[in-house]
Steps between C-alpha positions, in 0.01 A plus 500: 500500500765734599722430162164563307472843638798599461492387128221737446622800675825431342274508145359798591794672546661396181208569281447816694876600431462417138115688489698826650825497210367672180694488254734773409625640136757751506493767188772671361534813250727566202410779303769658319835390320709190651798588718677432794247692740213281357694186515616530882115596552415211341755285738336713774190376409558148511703458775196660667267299405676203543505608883180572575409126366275649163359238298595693171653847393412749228656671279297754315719590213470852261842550308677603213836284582802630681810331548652137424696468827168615715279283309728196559471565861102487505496169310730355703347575781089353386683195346650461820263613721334282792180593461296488202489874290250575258594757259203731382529758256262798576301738487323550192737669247783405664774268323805252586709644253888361439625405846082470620529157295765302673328650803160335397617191381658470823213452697323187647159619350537786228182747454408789307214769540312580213640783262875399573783354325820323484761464261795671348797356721786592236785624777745643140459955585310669215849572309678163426861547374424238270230473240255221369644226267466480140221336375607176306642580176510886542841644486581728796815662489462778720308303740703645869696213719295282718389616785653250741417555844120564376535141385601352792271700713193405328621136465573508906141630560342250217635217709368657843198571394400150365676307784238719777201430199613110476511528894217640576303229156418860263541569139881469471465609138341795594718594747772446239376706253413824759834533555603405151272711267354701834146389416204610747137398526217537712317334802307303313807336248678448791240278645444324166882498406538319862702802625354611799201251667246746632247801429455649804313850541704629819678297778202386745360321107833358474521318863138377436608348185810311613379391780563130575745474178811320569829680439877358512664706748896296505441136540208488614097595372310747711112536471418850505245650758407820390141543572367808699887539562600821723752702281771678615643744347898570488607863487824564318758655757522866475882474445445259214172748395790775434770271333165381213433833436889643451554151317273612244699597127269805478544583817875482489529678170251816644756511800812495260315785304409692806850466636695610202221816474570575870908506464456691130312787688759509796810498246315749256404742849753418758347529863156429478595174704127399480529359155821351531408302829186383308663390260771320698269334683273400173830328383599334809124337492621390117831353608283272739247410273805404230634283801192328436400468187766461209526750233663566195867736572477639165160668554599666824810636324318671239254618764789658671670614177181660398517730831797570461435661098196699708734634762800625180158624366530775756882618499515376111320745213382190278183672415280206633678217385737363782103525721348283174776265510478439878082445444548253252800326726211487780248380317723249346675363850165500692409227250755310460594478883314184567512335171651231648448120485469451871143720478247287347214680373561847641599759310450901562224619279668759279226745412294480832817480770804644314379739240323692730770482803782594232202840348464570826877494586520710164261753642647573846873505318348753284351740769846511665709545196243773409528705851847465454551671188221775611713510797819555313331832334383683808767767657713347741334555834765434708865600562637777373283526179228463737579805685484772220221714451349349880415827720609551844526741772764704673578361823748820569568845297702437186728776447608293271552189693256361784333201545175350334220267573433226268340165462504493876861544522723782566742652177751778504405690212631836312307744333602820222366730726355480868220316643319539776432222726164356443470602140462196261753421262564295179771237491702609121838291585668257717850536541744303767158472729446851460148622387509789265137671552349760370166724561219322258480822310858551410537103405480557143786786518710264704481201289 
């Protein structure tokens, strides 16, 4: 009797315990380029997760690639990771774009809200050194050398991306042939193509549907529990907030621009300070950002070259064409600073990032080489020049020296004939720190 009492209070217990434990999804958020902020969130993320005992983590994912290195990090970590991770591209509109495909592909379950895409994984910049083969038969004799280490870098990332697609049992060819011939398509091909494996319209849809599917998570097959699931939400770190957004080509290129503007104004008008510490501090938020991401050395020399044309500009008559020169060295350099192969899939929109920065550049260069030469045609309002013609008053008699009152300073002055003290003078010459003054009337005799 005893045993058989405690059975059932020991029955109660247990199914109480397991009544009490909901179960738990944890969500994470990448919206922007790939790079080594979002990667070490997404580390964050599942080291978190894998703590607090969730049954699954999300990923929602929203990006237009980022780097190789990053993006090597995130898959390594889902392939690896001990609990299962289901990869879910969303909102509406938004797209897993270069790097967003090994990211999806990565993922125990792969999903995709409606209006999105996926596709174009090609990791080669936008300006190959080499060029495309002949076709068969056609003679090319200017075709340029091959571009080798485009080669090899789309070869490396063909091979990743169909071992994670063989891995995870998805269309290897496809996955080929995105980073191959950078094809994209929608939701609904990916489902039919045997991409991705669900539809899902937002993250509480996607739980409902994969509930109870079975998932390989290392060795062994997990069933998922997903149902009414509390999520959790991970907040990226504000540290790692700053390093995404200074990470960011456009940003990096705005803060090279604004840097080189704020040292051009403080070399063009020494002393301001204001400028010049702007500036120096723009640039010392680019040099971090470089750290980060890599970029092309060529670009940021012509960047700096083209400053430097701007700043002769100023003690070089060229009649506008040292400023044009340095323009066209901007715009130039600002584009080509991250055409590199290590970027896949991001490249700094020319006519909605640089053209305008560089115009806008153009017009602030063009206000201060304009004061300037108004400037240089005024009458010199200071030192010596500065004191002829300025009227002041007679401190003592002059008879014909005496002292004068000027510019809230004290002069000795001389005068052709005497002045009494308090009558106001004209300043007609400075000699050896003398003033010599006259009455207004008799100025034009004097001079």
């Amino acid at each position: 009797m005893t045993r058989l009492v405690a059975g059932l209070l020991a029955a109660l217990l247990l199914g109480g315990a397991g009544l009490a434990r909901a179960a738990s999804v944890y969500v994470a958020t990448i919206d922007g380029m790939i790079n080594p902020a979002v990667a070490d969130y997404v580390e964050r993320a599942l080291d978190e997760a894998q703590a607090a005992g969730a049954d699954a983590l999300v990923i929602e994912l929203d990006t237009p690639g980022g780097l190789v290195s990053s993006t090597e990090i995130i898959v390594k970590g889902i392939l690896n990771a001990p609990l299962p991770v289901l990869v879910f591209v969303s909102p509406r509109g938004a797209s897993a774009t270069s790097a967003g495909v090994f990211i999806t592909l990565a993922g125990h379950v792969a999903a995709m809200a409606p209006g999105t895409s996926i596709g174009a994984a090609h990791p080669v910049p936008a300006l190959p050194g080499g060029g495309p083969p002949p076709e068969e038969g056609e003679e090319n004799p200017k075709q340029p050398p091959r571009d080798v280490m485009g080669e090899k870098i789309e070869n490396w990332a063909a091979a990743f991306i169909e071992s994670i697609a063989e891995m995870r049992e998805r269309n290897v060819e496809w996955a080929a042939e995105a980073v191959r011939s950078s094809v994209a398509i929608t939701q609904k091909e990916a489902i039919e193509k045997n991409v991705v494996d669900l539809l899902a319209e937002d993250v509480n849809h996607l739980l409902e549907l994969v509930h109870g599917r079975k998932v390989r998570v290392g060795r062994h097959e997990v069933e998922l529990d997903t149902r009414d699931a509390s999520l959790v939400p991970i907040v990226m770190g504000a540290l790692n907030r700053f390093f995404d957004v200074i990470a960011h080509p456009n940003i990096t290129v705005l803060l090279i621009l604004a840097g080189l503007g704020g040292l051009y104004v403080e070399i063009s008008n020494p002393g301001l300070i204001v400028p010049g510490a702007l500036g120096l501090l723009s640039l010392l938020l680019a040099g971090l950002s470089l750290q980060i991401i890599p970029f092309n050395s060529v670009g940021l020399l012509l960047m700096t070259a083209g400053v430097a044309l701007m700043v002769t500009e100023v003690f070089v008559a060229s009649f506008g064409l040292l400023f044009a020169a340095g323009l066209v060295c901007l715009a130039l350099g600002g584009y080509l600073l991250f055409d590199v192969p290590e970027l896949s899939g991001v490249q700094v929109p020319f006519f909605s990032v640089i053209l305008p920065a560089v115009l806008g550049f153009a017009l602030f260069g063009a206000i201060i080489v304009f004061g300037l030469s108004r400037s240089m045609t005024r009458p010199q309002g200071a030192g010596r020049e500065g004191m002829l013609g300025e009227f002041a008053v007679a401190d003592s008699d002059l008879d014909p020296t005496g002292r004068v009152f000027i510019h809230g300073e004290y002069w000795n002055a001389e005068a052709p004939e005497a002045v009494k003290a308090g009558e106001q003078v004209v300043v007609v010459e400075v000699r050896d720190l003398v003033l010599s003054v006259a009455r207004p009337a008799d100025r034009g005799g004097e001079s």
